Short mmCIF file of C-alpha atoms in Angstrom, two decimals:
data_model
loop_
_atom_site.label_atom_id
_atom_site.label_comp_id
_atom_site.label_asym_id
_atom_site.label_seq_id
_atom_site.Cartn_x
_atom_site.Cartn_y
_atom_site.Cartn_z
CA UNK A 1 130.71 93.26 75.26
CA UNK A 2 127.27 95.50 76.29
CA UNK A 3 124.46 94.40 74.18
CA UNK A 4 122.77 97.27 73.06
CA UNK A 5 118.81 97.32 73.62
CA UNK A 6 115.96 99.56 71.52
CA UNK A 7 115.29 102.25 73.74
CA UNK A 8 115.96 106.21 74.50
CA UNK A 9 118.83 107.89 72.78
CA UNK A 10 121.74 109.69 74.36
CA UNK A 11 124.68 111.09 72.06
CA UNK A 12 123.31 108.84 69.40
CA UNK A 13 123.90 105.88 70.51
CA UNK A 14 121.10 103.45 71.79
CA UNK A 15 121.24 102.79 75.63
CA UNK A 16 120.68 99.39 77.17
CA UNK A 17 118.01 98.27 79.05
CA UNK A 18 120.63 97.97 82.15
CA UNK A 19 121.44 101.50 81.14
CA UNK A 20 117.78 102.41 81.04
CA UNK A 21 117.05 100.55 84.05
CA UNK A 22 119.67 102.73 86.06
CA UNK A 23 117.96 106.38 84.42
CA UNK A 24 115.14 105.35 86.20
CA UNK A 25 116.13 105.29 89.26
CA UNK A 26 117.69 109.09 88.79
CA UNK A 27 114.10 109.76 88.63
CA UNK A 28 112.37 107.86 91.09
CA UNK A 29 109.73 106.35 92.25
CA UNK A 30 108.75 103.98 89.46
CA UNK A 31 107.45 100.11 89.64
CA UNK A 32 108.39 96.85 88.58
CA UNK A 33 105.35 94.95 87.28
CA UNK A 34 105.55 91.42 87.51
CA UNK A 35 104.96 89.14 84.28
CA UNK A 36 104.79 85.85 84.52
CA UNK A 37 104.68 84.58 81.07
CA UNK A 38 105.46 86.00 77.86
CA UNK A 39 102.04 87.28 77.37
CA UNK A 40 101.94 89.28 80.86
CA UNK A 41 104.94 90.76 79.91
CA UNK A 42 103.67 92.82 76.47
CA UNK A 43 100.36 93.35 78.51
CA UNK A 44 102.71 95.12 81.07
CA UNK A 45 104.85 97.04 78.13
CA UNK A 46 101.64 98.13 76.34
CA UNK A 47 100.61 98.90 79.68
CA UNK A 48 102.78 101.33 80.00
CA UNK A 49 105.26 99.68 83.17
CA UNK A 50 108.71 101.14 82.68
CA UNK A 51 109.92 97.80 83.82
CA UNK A 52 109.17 93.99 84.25
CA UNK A 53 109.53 91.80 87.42
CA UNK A 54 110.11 88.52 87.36
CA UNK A 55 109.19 86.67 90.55
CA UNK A 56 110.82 83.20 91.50
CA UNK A 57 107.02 82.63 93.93
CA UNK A 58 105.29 83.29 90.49
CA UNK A 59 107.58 81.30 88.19
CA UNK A 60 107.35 78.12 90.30
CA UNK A 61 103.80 78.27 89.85
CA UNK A 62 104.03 79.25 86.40
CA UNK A 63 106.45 76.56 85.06
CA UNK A 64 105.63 73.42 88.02
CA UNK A 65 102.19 74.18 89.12
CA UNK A 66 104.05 74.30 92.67
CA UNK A 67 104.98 76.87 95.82
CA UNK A 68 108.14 78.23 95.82
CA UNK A 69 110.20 75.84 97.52
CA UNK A 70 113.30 76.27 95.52
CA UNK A 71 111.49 74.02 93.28
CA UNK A 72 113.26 75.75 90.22
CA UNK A 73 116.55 74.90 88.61
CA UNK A 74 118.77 77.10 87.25
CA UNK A 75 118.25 76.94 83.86
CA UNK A 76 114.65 76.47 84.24
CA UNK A 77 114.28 79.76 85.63
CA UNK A 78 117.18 80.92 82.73
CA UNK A 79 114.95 79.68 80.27
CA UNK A 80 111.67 81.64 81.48
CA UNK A 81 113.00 84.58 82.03
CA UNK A 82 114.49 84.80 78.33
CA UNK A 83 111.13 83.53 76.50
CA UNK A 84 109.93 87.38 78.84
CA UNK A 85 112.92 89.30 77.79
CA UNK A 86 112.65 88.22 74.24
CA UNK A 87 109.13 89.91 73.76
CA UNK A 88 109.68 92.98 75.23
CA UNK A 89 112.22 96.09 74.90
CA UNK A 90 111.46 97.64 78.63
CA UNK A 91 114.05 96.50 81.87
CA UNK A 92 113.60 93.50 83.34
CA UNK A 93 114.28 92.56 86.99
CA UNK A 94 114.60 88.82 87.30
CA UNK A 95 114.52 86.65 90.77
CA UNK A 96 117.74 84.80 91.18
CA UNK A 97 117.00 83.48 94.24
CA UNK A 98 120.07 81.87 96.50
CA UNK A 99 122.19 82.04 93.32
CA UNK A 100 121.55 78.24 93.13
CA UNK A 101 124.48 77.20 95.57
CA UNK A 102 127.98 78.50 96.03
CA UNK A 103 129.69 81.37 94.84
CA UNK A 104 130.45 79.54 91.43
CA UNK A 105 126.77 78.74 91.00
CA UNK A 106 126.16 82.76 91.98
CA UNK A 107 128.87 83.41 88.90
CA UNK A 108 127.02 80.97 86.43
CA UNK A 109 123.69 82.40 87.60
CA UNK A 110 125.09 86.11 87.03
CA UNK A 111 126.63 85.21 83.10
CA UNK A 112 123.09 83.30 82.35
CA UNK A 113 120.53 86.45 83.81
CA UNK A 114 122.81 88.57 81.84
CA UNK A 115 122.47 86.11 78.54
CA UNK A 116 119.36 86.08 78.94
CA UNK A 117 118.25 89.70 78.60
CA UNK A 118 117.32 90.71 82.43
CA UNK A 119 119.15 93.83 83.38
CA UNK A 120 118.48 93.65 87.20
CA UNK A 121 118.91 90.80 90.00
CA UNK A 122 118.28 90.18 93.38
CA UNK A 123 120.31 87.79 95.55
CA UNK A 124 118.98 86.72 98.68
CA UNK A 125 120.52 85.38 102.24
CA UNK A 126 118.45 82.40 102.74
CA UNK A 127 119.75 78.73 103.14
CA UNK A 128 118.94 76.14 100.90
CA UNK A 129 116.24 75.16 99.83
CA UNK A 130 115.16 78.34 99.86
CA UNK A 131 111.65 79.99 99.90
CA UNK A 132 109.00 82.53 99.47
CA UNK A 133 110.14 85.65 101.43
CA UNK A 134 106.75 85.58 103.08
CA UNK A 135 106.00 81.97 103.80
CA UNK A 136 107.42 80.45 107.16
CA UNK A 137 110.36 78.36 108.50
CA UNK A 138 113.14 79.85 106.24
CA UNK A 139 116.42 80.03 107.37
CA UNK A 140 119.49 82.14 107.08
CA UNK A 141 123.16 81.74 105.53
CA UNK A 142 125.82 83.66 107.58
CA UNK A 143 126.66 87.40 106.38
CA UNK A 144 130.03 86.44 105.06
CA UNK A 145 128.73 83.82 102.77
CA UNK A 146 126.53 86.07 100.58
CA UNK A 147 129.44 88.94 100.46
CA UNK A 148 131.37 86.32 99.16
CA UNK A 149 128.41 85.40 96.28
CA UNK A 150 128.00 89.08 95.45
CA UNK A 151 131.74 89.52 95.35
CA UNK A 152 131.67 86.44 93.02
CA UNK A 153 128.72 87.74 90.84
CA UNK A 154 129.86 91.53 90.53
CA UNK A 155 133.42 89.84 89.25
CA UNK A 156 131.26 87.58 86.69
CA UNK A 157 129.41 90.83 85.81
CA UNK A 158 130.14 92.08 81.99
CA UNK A 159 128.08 94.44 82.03
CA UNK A 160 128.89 97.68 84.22
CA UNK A 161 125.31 98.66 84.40
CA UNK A 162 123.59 95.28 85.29
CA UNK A 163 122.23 96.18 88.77
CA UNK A 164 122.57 93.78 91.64
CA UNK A 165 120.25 93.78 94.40
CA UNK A 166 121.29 92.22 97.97
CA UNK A 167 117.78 91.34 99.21
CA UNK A 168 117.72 89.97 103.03
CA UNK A 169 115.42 87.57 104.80
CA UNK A 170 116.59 88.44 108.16
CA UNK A 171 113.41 90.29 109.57
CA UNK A 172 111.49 87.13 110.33
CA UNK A 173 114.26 84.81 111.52
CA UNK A 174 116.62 87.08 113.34
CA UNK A 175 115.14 90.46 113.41
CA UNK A 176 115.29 93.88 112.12
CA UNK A 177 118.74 94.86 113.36
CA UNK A 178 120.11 91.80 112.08
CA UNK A 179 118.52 92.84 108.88
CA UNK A 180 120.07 96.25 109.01
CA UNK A 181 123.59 95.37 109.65
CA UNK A 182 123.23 92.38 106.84
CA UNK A 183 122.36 95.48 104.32
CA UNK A 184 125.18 97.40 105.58
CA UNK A 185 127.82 95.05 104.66
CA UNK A 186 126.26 93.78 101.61
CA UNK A 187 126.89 97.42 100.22
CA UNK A 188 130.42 97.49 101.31
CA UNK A 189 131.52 95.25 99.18
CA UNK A 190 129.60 96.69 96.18
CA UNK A 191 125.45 95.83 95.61
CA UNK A 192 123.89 98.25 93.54
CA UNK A 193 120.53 98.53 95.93
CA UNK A 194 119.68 97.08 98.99
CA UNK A 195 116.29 95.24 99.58
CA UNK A 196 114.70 94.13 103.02
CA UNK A 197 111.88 91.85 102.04
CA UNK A 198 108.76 90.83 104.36
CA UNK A 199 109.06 93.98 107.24
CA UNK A 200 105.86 93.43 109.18
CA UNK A 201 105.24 97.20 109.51
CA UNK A 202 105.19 100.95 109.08
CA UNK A 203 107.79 101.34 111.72
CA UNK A 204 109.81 99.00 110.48
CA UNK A 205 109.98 100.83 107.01
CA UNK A 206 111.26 103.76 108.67
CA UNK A 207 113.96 102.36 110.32
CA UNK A 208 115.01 100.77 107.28
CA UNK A 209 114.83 103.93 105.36
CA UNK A 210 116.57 106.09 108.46
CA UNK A 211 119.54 103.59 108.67
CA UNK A 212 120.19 102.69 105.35
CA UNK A 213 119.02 105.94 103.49
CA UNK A 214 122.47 107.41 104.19
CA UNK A 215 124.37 104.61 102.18
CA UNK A 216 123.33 106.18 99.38
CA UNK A 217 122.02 103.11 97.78
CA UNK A 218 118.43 103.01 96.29
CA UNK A 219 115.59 100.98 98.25
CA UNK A 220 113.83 98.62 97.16
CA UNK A 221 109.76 97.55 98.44
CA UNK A 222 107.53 94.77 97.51
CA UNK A 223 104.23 95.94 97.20
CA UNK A 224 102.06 92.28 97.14
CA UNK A 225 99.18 92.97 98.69
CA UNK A 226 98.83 89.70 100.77
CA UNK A 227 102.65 88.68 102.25
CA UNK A 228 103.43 89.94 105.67
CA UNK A 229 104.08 93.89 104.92
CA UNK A 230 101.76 96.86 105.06
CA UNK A 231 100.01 97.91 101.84
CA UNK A 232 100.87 100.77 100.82
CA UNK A 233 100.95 103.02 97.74
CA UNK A 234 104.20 103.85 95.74
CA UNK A 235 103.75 107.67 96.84
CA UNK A 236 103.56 106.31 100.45
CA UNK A 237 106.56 104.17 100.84
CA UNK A 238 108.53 106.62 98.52
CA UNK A 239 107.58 109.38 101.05
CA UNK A 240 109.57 107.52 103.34
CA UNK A 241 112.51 106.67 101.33
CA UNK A 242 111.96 104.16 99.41
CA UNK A 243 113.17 104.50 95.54
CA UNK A 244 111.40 101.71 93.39
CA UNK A 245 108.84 98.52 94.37
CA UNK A 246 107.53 95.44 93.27
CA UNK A 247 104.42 94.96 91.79
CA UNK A 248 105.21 91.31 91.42
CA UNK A 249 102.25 88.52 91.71
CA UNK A 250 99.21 90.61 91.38
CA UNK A 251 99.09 90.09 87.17
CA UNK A 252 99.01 86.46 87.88
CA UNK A 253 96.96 86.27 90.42
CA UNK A 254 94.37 88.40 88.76
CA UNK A 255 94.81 86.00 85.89
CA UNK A 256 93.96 82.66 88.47
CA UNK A 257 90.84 84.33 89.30
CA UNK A 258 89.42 85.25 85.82
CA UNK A 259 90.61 81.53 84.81
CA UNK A 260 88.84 80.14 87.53
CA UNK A 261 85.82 81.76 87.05
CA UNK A 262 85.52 81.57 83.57
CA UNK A 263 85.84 77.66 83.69
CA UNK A 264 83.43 77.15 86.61
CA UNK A 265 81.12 79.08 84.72
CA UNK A 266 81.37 77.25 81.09
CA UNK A 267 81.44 74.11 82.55
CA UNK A 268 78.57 74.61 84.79
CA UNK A 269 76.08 76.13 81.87
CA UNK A 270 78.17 74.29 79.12
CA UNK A 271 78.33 78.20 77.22
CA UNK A 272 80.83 81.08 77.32
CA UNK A 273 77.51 83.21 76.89
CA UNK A 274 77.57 84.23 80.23
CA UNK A 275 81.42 85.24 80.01
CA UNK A 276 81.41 86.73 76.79
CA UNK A 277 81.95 90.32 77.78
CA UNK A 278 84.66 89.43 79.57
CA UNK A 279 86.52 87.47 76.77
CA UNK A 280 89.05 89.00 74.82
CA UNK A 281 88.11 89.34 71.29
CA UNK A 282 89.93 86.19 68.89
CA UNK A 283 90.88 89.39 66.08
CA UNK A 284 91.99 91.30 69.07
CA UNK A 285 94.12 89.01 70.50
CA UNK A 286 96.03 88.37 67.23
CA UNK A 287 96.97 91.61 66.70
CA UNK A 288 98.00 91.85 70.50
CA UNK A 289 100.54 89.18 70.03
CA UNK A 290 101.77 90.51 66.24
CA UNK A 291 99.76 88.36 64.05
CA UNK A 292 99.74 91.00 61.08
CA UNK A 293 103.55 91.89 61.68
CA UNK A 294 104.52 88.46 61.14
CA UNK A 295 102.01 87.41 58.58
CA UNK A 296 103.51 90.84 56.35
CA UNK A 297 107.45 89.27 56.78
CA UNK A 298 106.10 86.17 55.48
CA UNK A 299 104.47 87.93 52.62
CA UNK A 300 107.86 89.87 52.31
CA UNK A 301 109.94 86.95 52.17
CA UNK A 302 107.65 84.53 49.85
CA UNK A 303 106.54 87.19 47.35
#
C-alpha cells in the first residue's frame, strides 16, 4: 500500500513524497541538499530545498566518526535515514550504497529505504567493501550483477513511484565508455535515472549527457565542491543536460568548521564571548526544533 505524505494536492488527494519527488523532475533543474542529522534536515526544509540527500560518505562520519569504507550496516544506515525522514515532509534521496550484498540484500535494502520514509535511491556498481565515489582503489562488480540487483529491487518495490537510481563507478577504474555502456543497460532493464559519479571533467559531462540524453532518463550530478569533478553551478551542468544534483556534504562540512572553531576558540580564552555572534540564540533554537508545539500538546493532553 502507498503511504500517503503531507504535501501538494492533485484531485484531492494528498501526493507522496515519491510522487512529489517525480513532479520535480517534470520541472527541472532542482537540488538535493544533503542532511546529515535530523537537525540539518529541518534547516534544509525551512531552507527552502525541495528535497533532502542523504549521503552514505556523510553518514559514516556522522554515525562512526569514520571514512566511508562501507563501514555502515544495513540497518544502521535504515535507522538514520528514518530519524531524517521522520522530521521532515519534503523528498528524500537516501544512499544505499552496494545494496549491502546480493540481490536479496538489494530486496531487503529496497523494503527498509521504502519503510523508512526515503522516496529515492541510488545503487551503485562497486565491489565490496565499497567506498566513497571519489576516494581511490575502488573496484567494480560485472554489469550483469547489478542488472540483476536492480531487477531484484524494482520487483521488491511497492511503491510505483519510489525512484531508483543506477549510479556507476566506472569512470575511474575502467573509463568513460565503460561507464556509458554500464548506464545503458542499467536502463534497459528499468532504473528510473541514471547517475555517473566522479567524471573528472567538462568534456566528460558532455559525453555523458550526448550519449545518454536520448534514453530519456533524467541525469543525475554531484555537485561537492572538493571530489574529483568540475564545480559547477546547477544552471551550468543543467545547460548541458543534466536534470537534478547533489548538494550532499557541504551542510556538514560547514558544520565541522564552525564546530571546530568555536571549540578552539572557548577553550583557548575559556569564554564563548568571542563567538557569541555567531551562536544561535538558546530561545531561538527551541522554537527551531518545536519546543512550543510540543509543550501546547502537553498542555492539551494534561489540562
Amino acid at each position: 500500500m502507498r503511504r500517503l505524505r503531507r504535501g501538494k494536492v492533485s484531485g484531492g488527494t494528498a501526493l507522496s513524497r515519491s510522487a512529489r519527488f517525480r513532479e520535480l523532475l517534470r520541472t527541472p533543474p532542482f537540488i538535493c541538499m544533503g542532511a546529515h542529522d535530523a537537525v540539518t534536515a529541518k534547516l534544509a526544509e525551512q531552507a527552502g530545498a525541495k528535497a533532502i540527500y542523504v549521503s552514505g560518505f556523510a553518514a559514516s562520519a556522522i554515525v562512526a566518526g569514520e571514512p566511508d569504507f562501507g563501514v555502515l550496516s544495513q540497518t544502521e544506515m535504515f535507522e538514520h535515514i528514518r530519524r531524517i525522514c521522520r522530521v521532515t515532509t519534503i523528498p528524500v534521496f537516501a544512499d544505499a550504497d552496494t545494496g549491502y550484498g546480493g540481490v536479496l540484500e538489494a530486496q531487503r535494502t529496497m523494503k527498509l529505504w521504502e519503510e523508512s520514509g526515503a522516496s529515492v535511491l541510488h545503487l551503485e556498481d562497486q565491489a565490496m567493501p565499497k567506498k566513497c565515489g571519489h576516494f581511490a582503489g575502488k573496484q567494480l562488480i560485472p554489469p550483469e550483477e547489478m542488472r540483476q540487483k536492480l531487477r531484484a529491487m524494482l520487483e521488491a518495490r511497492q511503491d510505483p513511484d519510489f525512484f531508483i537510481v543506477a549510479r556507476t563507478d566506472a569512470v575511474a577504474v575502467s573509463g568513460l565508455d565503460d561507464a556509458i555502456e554500464r548506464l545503458k543497460s542499467y536502463s534497459e532493464v528499468g532504473a528510473d535515472g541514471l547517475y555517473v559519479d566522479a567524471p573528472e571533467s567538462i568534456d566528460h559531462l558532455k559525453e555523458i549527457s550526448r550519449r545518454l540524453k536520448p534514453l530519456g532518463k533524467p541525469l543525475l550530478f554531484n555537485m561537492a565542491r572538493s571530489g574529483k569533478s568540475p564545480y559547477l553551478s546547477m544552471k551550468e551542468v543543467y545547460e548541458l543536460g543534466f536534470d537534478y544534483a547533489l548538494c550532499p556534504i557541504e551542510p556538514m562540512f560547514a558544520m565541522h568548521k564552525a564546530v571546530k572553531e568555536m571549540m578552539e576558540i572557548f577553550l583557548r580564552e575559556g569564554s564563548t564571548n568571542a563567538v557569541a555572534d555567531r551562536l544561535t540564540p538558546f530561545d531561538e533554537f527551541n522554537k527551531f526544533i518545536g519546543l512550543p508545539e510540543m509543550a501546547a500538546r502537553e498542555k492539551r493532553f494534561s489540562s
